[in-house]
Tab-separated table of C-alpha atoms in Angstrom:
chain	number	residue	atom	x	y	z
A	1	UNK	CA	1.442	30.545	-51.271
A	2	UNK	CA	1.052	27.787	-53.713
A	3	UNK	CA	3.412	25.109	-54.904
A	4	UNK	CA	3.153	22.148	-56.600
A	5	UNK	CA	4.815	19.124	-56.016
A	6	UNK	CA	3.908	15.238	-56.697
A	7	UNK	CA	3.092	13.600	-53.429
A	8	UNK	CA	4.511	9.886	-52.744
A	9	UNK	CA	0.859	8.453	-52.365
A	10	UNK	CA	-0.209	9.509	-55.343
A	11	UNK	CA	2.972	8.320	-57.425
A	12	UNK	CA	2.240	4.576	-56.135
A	13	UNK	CA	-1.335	5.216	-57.560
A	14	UNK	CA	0.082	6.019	-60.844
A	15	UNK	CA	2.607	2.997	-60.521
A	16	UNK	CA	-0.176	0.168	-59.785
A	17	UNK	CA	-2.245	1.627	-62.629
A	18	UNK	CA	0.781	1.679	-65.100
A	19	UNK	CA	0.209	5.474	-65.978
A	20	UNK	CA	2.389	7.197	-68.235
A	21	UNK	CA	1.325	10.766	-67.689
A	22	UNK	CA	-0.888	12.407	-64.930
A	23	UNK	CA	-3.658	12.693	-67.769
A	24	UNK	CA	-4.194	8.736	-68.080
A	25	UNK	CA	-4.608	8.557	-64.101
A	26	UNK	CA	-7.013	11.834	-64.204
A	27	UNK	CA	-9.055	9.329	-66.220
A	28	UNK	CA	-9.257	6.637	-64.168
A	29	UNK	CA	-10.864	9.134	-60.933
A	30	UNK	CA	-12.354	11.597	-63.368
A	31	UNK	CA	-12.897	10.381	-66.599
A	32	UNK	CA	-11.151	13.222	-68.375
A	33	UNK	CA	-8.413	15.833	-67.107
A	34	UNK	CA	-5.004	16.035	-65.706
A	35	UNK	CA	-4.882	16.656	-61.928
A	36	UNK	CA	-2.584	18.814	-60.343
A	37	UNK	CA	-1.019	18.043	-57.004
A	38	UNK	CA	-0.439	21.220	-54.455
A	39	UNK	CA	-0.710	23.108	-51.406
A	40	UNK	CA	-0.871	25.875	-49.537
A	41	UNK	CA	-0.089	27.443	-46.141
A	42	UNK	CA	-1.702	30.604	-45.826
A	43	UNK	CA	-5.002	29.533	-43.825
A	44	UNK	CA	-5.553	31.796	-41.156
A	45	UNK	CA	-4.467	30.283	-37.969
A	46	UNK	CA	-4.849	31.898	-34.240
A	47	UNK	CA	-3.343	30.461	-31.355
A	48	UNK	CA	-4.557	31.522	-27.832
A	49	UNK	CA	-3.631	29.921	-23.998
A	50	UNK	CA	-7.212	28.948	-21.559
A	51	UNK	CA	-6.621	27.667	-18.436
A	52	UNK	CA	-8.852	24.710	-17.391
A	53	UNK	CA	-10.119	23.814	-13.772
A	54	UNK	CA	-8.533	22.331	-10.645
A	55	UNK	CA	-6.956	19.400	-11.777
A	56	UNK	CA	-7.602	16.321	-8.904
A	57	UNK	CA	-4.019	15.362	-7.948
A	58	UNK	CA	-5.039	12.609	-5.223
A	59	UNK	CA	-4.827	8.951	-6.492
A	60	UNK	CA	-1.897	10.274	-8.259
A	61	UNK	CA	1.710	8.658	-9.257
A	62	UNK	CA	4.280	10.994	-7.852
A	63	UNK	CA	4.462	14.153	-5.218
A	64	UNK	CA	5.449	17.150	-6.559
A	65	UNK	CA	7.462	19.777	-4.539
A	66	UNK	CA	9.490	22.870	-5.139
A	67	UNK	CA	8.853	26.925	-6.505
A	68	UNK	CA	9.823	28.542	-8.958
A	69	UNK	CA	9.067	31.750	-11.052
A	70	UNK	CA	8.836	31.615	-14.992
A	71	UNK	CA	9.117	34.652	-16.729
A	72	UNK	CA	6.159	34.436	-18.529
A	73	UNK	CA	3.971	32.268	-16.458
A	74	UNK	CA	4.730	33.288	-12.886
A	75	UNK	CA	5.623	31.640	-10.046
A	76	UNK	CA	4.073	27.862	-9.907
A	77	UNK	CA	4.658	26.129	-6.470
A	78	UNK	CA	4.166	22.739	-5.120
A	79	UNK	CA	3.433	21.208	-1.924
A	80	UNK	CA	2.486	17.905	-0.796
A	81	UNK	CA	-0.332	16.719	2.060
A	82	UNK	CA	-0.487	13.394	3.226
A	83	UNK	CA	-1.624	11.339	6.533
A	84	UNK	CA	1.077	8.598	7.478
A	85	UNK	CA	0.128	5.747	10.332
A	86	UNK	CA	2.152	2.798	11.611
A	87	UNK	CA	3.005	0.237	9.402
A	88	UNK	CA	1.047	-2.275	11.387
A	89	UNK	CA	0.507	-2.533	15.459
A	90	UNK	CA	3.067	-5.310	15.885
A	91	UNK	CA	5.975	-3.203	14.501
A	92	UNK	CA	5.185	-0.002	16.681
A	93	UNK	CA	5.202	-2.130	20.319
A	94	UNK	CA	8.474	-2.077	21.963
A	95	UNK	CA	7.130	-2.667	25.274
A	96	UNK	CA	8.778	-5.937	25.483
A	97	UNK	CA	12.164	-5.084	24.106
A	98	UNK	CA	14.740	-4.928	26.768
A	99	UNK	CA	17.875	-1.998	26.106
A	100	UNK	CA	16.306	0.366	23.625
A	101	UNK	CA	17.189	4.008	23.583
A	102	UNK	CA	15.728	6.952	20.942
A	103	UNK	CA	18.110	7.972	18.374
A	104	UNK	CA	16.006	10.417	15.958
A	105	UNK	CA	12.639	11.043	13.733
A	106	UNK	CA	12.842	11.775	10.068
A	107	UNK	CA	11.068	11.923	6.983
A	108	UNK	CA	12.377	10.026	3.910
A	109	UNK	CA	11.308	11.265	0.358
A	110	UNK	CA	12.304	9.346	-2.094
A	111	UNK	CA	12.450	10.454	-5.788
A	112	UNK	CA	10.752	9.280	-8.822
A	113	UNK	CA	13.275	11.085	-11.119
A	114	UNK	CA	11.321	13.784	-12.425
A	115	UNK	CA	12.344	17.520	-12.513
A	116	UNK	CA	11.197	20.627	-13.865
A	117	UNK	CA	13.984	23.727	-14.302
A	118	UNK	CA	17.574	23.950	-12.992
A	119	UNK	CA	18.305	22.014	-10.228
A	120	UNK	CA	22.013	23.633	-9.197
A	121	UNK	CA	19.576	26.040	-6.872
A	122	UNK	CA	19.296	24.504	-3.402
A	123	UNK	CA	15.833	24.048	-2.738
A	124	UNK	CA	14.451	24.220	1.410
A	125	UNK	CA	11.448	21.799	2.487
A	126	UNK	CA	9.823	22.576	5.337
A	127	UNK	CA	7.709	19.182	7.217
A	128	UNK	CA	4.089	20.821	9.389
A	129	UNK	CA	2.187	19.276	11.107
A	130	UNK	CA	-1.735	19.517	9.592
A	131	UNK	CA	-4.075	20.326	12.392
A	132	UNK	CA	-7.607	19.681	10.981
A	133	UNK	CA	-8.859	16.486	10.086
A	134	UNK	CA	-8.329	15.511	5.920
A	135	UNK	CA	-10.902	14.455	4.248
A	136	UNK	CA	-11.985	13.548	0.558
A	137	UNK	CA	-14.905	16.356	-1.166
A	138	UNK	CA	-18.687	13.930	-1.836
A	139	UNK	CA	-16.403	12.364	-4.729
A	140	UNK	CA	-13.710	11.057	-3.235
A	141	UNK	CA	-11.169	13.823	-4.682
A	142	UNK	CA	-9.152	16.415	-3.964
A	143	UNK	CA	-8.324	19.363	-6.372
A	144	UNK	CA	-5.058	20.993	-6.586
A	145	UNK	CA	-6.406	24.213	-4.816
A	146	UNK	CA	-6.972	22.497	-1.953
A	147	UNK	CA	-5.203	23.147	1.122
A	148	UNK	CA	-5.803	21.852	5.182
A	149	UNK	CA	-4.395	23.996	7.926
A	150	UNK	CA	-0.912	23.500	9.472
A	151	UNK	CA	1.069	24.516	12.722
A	152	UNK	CA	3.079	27.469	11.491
A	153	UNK	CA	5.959	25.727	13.664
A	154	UNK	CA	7.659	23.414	11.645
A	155	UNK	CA	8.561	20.101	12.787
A	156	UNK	CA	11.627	19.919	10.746
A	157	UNK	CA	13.619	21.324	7.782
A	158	UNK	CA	15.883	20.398	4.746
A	159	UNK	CA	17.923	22.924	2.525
A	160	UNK	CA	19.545	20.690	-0.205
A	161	UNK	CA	20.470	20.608	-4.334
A	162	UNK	CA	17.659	18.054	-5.801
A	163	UNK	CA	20.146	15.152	-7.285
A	164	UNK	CA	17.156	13.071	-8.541
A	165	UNK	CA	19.534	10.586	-10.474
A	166	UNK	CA	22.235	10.611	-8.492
A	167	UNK	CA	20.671	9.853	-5.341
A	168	UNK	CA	17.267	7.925	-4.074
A	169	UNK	CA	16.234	9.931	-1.487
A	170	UNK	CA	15.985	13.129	0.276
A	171	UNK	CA	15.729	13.010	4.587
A	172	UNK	CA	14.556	15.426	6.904
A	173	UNK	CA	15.369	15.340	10.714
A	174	UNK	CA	12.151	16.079	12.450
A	175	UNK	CA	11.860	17.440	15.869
A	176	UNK	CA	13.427	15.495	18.806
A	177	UNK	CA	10.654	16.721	21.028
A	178	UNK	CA	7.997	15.085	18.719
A	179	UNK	CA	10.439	11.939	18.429
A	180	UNK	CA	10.204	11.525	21.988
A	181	UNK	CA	7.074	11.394	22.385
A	182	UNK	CA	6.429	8.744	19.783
A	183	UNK	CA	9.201	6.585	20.836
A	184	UNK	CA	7.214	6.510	24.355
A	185	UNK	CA	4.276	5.947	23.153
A	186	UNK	CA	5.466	2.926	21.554
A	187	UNK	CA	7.515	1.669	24.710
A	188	UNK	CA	4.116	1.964	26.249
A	189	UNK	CA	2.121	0.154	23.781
A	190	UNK	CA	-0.086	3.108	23.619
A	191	UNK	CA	-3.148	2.653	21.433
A	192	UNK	CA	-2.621	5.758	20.305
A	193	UNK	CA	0.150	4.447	18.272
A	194	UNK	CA	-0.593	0.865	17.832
A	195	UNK	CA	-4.444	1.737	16.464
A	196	UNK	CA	-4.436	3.416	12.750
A	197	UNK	CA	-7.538	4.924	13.328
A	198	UNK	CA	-6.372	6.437	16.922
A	199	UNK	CA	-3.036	7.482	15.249
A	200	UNK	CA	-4.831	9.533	13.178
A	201	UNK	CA	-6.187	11.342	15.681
A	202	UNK	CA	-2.813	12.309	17.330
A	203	UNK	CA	-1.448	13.557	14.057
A	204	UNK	CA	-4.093	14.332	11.598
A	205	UNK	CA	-1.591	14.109	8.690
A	206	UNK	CA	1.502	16.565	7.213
A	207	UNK	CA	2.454	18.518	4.913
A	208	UNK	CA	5.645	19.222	2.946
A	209	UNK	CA	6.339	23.291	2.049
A	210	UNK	CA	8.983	24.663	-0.046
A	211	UNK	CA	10.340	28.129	0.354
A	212	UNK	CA	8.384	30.334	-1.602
A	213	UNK	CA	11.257	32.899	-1.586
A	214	UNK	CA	13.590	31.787	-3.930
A	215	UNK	CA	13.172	30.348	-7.273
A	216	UNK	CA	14.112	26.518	-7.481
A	217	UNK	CA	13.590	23.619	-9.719
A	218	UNK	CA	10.080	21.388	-9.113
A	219	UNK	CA	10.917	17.611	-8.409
A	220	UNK	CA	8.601	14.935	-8.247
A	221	UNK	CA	8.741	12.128	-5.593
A	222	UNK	CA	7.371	8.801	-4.562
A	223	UNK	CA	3.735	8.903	-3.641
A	224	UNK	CA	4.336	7.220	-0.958
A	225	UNK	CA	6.993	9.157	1.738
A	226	UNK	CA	7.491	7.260	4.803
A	227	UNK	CA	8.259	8.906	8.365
A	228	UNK	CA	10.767	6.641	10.651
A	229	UNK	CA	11.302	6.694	13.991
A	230	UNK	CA	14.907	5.358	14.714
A	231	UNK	CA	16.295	3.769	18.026
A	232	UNK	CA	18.971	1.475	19.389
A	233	UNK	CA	19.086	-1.493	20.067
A	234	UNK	CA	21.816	-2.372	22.748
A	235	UNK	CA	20.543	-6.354	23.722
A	236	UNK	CA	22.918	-7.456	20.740
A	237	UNK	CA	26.450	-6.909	20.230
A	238	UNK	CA	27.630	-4.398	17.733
A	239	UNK	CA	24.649	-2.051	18.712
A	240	UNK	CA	22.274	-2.129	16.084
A	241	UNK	CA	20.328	0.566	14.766
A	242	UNK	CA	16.305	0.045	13.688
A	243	UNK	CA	13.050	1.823	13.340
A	244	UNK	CA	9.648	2.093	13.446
A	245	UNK	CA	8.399	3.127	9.909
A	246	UNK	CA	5.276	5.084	9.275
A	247	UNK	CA	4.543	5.113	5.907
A	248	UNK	CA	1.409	6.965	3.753
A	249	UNK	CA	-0.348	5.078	1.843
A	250	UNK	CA	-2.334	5.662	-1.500
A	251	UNK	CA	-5.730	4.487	0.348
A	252	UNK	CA	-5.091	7.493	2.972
A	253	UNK	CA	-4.927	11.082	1.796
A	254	UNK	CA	-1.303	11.735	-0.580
A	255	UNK	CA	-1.885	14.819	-2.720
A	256	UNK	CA	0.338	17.675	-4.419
A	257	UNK	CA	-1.272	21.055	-4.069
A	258	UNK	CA	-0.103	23.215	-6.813
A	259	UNK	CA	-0.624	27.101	-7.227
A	260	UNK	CA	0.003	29.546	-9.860
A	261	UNK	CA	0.383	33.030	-9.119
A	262	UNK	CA	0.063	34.936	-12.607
A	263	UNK	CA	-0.702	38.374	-10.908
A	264	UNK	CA	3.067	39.933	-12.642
A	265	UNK	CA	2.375	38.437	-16.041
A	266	UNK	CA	0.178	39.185	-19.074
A	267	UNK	CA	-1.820	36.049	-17.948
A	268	UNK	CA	-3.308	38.148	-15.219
A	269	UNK	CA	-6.616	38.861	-17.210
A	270	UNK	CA	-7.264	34.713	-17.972
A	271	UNK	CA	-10.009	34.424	-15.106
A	272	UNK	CA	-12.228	31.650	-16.399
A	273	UNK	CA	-12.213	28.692	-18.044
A	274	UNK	CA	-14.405	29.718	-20.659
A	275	UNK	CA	-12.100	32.425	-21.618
A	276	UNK	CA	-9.402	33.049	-24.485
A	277	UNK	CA	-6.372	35.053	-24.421
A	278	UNK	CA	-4.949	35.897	-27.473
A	279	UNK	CA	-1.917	35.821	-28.864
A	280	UNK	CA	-1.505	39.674	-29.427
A	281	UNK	CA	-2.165	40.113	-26.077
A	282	UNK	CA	0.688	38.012	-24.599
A	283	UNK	CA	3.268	39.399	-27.496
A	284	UNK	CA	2.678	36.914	-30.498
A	285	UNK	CA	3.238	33.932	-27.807
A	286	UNK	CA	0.987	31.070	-26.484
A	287	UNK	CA	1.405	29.131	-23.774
A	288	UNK	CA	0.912	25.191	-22.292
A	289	UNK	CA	1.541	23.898	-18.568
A	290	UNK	CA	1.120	20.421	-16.980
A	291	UNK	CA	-0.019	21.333	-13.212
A	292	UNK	CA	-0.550	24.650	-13.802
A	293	UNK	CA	-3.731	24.268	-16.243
A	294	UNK	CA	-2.361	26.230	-18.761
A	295	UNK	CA	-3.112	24.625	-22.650
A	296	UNK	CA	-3.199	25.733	-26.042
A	297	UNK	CA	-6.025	26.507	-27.815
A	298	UNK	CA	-6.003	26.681	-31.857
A	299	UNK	CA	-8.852	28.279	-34.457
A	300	UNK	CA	-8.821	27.916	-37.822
A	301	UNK	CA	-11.503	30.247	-39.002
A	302	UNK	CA	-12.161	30.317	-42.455
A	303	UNK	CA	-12.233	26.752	-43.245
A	304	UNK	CA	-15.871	26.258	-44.057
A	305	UNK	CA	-14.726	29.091	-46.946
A	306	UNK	CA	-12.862	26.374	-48.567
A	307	UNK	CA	-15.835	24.566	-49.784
A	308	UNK	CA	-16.820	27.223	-51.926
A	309	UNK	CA	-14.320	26.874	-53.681
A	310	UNK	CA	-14.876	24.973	-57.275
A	311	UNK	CA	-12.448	22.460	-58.239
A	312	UNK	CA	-10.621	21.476	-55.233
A	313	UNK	CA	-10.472	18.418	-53.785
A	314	UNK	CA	-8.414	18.351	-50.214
A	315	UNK	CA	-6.448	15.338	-49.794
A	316	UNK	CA	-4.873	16.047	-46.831
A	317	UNK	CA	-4.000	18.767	-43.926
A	318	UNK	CA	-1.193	18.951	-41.852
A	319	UNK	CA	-0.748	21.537	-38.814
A	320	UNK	CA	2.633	23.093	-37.728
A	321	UNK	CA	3.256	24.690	-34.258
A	322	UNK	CA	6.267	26.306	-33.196
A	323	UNK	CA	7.971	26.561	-30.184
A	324	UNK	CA	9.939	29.702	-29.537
A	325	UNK	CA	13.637	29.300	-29.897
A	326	UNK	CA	15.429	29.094	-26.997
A	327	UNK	CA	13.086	29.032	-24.343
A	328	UNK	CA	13.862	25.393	-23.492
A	329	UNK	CA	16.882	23.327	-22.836
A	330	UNK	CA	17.846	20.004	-21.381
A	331	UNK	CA	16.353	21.326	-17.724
A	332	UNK	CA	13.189	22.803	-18.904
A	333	UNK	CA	12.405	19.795	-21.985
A	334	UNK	CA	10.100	20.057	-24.591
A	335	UNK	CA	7.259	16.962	-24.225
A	336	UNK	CA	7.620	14.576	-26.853
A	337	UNK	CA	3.982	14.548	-28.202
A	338	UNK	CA	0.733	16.623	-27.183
A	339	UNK	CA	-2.538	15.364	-26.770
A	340	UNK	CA	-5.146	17.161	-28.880
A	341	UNK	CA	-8.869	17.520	-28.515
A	342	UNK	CA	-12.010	19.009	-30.231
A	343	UNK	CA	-13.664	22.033	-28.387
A	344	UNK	CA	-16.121	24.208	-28.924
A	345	UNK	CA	-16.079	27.996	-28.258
A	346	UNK	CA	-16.429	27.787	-24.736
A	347	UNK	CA	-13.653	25.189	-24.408
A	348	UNK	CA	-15.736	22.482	-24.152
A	349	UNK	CA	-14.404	19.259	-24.958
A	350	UNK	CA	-16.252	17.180	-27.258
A	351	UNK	CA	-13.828	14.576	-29.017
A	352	UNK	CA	-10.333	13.554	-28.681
A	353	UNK	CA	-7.990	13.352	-32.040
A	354	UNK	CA	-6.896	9.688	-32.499
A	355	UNK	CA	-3.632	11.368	-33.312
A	356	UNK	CA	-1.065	13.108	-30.919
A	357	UNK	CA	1.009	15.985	-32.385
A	358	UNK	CA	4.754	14.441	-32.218
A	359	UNK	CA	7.798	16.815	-31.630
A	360	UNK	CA	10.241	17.030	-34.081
A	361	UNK	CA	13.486	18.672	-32.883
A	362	UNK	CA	15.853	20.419	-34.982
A	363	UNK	CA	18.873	19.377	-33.410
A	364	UNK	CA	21.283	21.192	-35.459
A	365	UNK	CA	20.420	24.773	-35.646
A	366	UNK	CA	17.132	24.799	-33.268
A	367	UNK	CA	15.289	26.681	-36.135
A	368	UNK	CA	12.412	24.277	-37.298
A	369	UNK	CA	11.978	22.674	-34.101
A	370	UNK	CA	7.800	22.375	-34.490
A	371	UNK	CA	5.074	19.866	-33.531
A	372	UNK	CA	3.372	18.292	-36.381
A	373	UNK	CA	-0.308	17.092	-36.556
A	374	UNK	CA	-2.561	15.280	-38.905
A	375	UNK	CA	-5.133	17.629	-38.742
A	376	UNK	CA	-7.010	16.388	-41.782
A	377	UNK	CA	-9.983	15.020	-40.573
A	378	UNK	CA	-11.593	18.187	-38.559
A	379	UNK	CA	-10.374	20.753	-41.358
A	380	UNK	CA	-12.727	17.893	-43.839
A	381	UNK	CA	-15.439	18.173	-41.041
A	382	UNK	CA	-15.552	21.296	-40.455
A	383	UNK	CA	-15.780	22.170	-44.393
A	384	UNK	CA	-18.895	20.303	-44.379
A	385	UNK	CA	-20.693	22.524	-41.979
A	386	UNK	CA	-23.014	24.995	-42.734
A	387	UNK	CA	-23.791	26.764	-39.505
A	388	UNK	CA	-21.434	29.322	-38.198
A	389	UNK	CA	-18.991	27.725	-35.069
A	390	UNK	CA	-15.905	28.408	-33.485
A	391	UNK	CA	-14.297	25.021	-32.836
A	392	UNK	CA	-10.876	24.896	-32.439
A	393	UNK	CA	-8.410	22.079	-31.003
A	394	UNK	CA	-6.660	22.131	-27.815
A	395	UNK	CA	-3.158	20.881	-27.247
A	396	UNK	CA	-2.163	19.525	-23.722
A	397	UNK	CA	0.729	17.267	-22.315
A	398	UNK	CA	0.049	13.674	-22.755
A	399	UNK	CA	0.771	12.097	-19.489
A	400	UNK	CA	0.986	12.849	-15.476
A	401	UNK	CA	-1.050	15.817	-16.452
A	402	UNK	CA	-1.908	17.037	-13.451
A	403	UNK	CA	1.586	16.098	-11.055
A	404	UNK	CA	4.334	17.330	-13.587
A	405	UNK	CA	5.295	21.086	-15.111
A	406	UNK	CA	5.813	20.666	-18.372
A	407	UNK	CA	5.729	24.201	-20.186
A	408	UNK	CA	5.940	25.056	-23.577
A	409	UNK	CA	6.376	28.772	-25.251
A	410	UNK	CA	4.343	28.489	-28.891
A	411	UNK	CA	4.986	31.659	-31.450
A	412	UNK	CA	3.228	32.964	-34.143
A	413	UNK	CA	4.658	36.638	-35.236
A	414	UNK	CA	4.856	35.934	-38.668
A	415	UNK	CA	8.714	35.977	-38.730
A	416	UNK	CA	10.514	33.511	-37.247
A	417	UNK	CA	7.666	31.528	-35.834
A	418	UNK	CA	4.393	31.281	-38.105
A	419	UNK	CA	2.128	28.653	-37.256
A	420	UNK	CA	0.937	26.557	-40.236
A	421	UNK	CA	-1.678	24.964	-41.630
A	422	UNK	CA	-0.334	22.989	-45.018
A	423	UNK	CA	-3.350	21.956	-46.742
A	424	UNK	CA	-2.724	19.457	-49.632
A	425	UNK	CA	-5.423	19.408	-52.574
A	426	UNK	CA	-5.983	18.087	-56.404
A	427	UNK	CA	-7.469	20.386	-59.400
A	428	UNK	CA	-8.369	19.460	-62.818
A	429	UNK	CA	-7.333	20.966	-65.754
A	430	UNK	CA	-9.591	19.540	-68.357
């Protein structure tokens, strides 16, 4: 397709230069000649989803917790590990305070207002305790894979609707039994609970399940969840309530696990990171998810054949993707922009566009809701090389990468949703 049009750039060229025809500005950049301003969209363009490694979620800004099971990409769940220890030794000693009696234990969550799918499903957390010692891999990480063993007994439970901006937090009453015995401990001033180190030993750290049998939104939390130990105090008059909190902290072990299990979808084959699936495998769709590793990977072929053509000069390249219609909504968002980087055939990174694609959202009938990209410096550099290569650019989501579930559903069936590469060139007719 071809069709010529007079680009706004170029008409403030012929302005400064007080032109009165395209032929008097053809001389000024060519001596002699009219140009012609056009384009055209039918570049070949193939679109294809590669998954990427672990992603490290420690050292992260939120906890991420829920399940849930996308048609297309399978059910993606998230659970949180974490060690908690007292908030220092002089707030955990209640030797010396007369009238005291337990009240309960629980674990507060509070929420950082993210979500991920509908949250009018009630979701169930389930608090374990973890029963080997956490530590950090030779690089101080932890990858998303990574999982600690855990009492199968849990020490408490929560079945609730996620209400992330109506309410702050989320509680869970943890056993009595367990409460007890920290509420003696601290009546005793045992170092057990008055030493961080020590309290570590007595409860190596906890984790945070959701019920895997149901299908629930994903909502992200403070990275820091704090476990309290509530009691009464009856020496003052009303009785007043207090507790001892136990808080994690970022320079302890807090980390999401997330896992993806693709084995009912067409995403089944992706094994490697290395690897490609195509778009006519996974019926004319592509797909991109934060958490889950999932991005979007983009070739555009033939482009070095552009440079043998004679009399074209490219001025400019823009790239249109396409979300399918329908497959999001105001629970399961679109993100605004998309990082983009250079890769090789492999998927190996080796640059980063300056440029993000931005969203633009057809708010009235949904139909040309696309992302647009400058693309016009790696079409230009890859003209220019000689050697066969298969670079391509790969789209991802721009920020909390590795702790949110962003998902996006690209098309490219040649009806309704055609990817595009508009390329924007100049020819002189002499």
């Amino acid at each position: 397709m071809r069709q010529f049009l007079f680009v706004l750039t170029v008409w403030a060229m012929m302005v400064s230069c007080s032109a009165d025809s395209p032929s008097e500005v053809g001389t000024d950049f060519f001596n002699e000649g009219a140009l012609d301003y056009a384009f055209m969209d039918s570049s070949t363009v193939k679109l294809s989803t590669i998954k990427v490694e672990d992603l490290t979620t420690n050292g992260g800004t939120r906890l991420l917790l829920g399940s849930h099971a996308d048609d297309k990409l399978g059910r993606l769940t998230a659970s949180a590990y974490f060690q908690v220890t007292p908030s220092s030794s002089s707030d955990v000693t209640l030797k010396y305070v007369d009238n005291i009696s337990y009240e309960n234990l629980v674990m507060v969550l509070k929420y950082d207002k993210y979500y991920y799918y509908d949250t009018a499903q009630s979701m169930t957390l389930r608090v374990h305790a973890v029963t080997e010692e956490m530590t950090l891999d030779k690089n101080n990480q932890l990858f998303s894979d990574k999982t600690f063993k855990i009492n199968e007994t849990p020490l408490g439970s929560v079945t609730f609707q996620a209400l992330p901006h109506r309410t702050d937090s989320v509680v869970i009453k943890l056993s009595d039994d367990f409460g007890q015995e920290l509420f003696k401990m601290a009546t005793s001033d045992s170092e057990q609970i008055t030493n961080s180190t020590n309290f570590l030993r007595y409860l190596r750290g906890l984790a945070i399940l959701p019920d895997t049998t149901v299908s629930t939104s994903l909502v992200g939390f403070n990275i820091t969840p704090e476990m309290r130990l509530y009691y009464y105090d009856k020496s003052v008059t009303p009785i007043k309530e207090k507790y001892i909190a136990f808080p994690a902290s970022t320079s302890n072990i807090v980390y999401t696990n997330i896992h993806a299990n693709r084995l009912t979808t067409k995403l089944t084959s992706l094994k490697n990171t290395d690897e490609r699936l195509s778009q006519t495998i996974t019926d004319d769709e592509s797909y991109l998810q934060a958490g889950a590793g999932l991005e979007l990977r983009i070739d555009m072929p033939y482009l070095r054949d552009l440079k043998m053509n004679t009399n074209f000069y490219m001025t400019q390249a823009i790239l249109d993707v396409y979300p399918i219609r329908k497959s999001y909504s105001d629970t399961e968002p679109l993100p605004t922009s998309l990082q983009v980087y250079l890769a090789d055939k492999k998927n190996n990174i080796y640059g980063q566009l300056s440029s993000k694609a931005v969203l633009a959202l057809d708010k009235d009938l949904g139909r040309d809701t696309r992302y647009t990209l400058d693309v016009t410096a790696f079409v230009k550099s890859q003209m220019e090389l000689t050697a066969f290569n298969e670079n391509a650019l790969i789209f991802t989501v721009s920020s909390n990468y590795s702790t949110s579930v962003d998902r996006v559903y690209f098309g490219d069936n040649g009806i309704n949703y055609k990817t595009k590469l508009r390329i924007y060139f100049v020819t002189v007719n002499n």
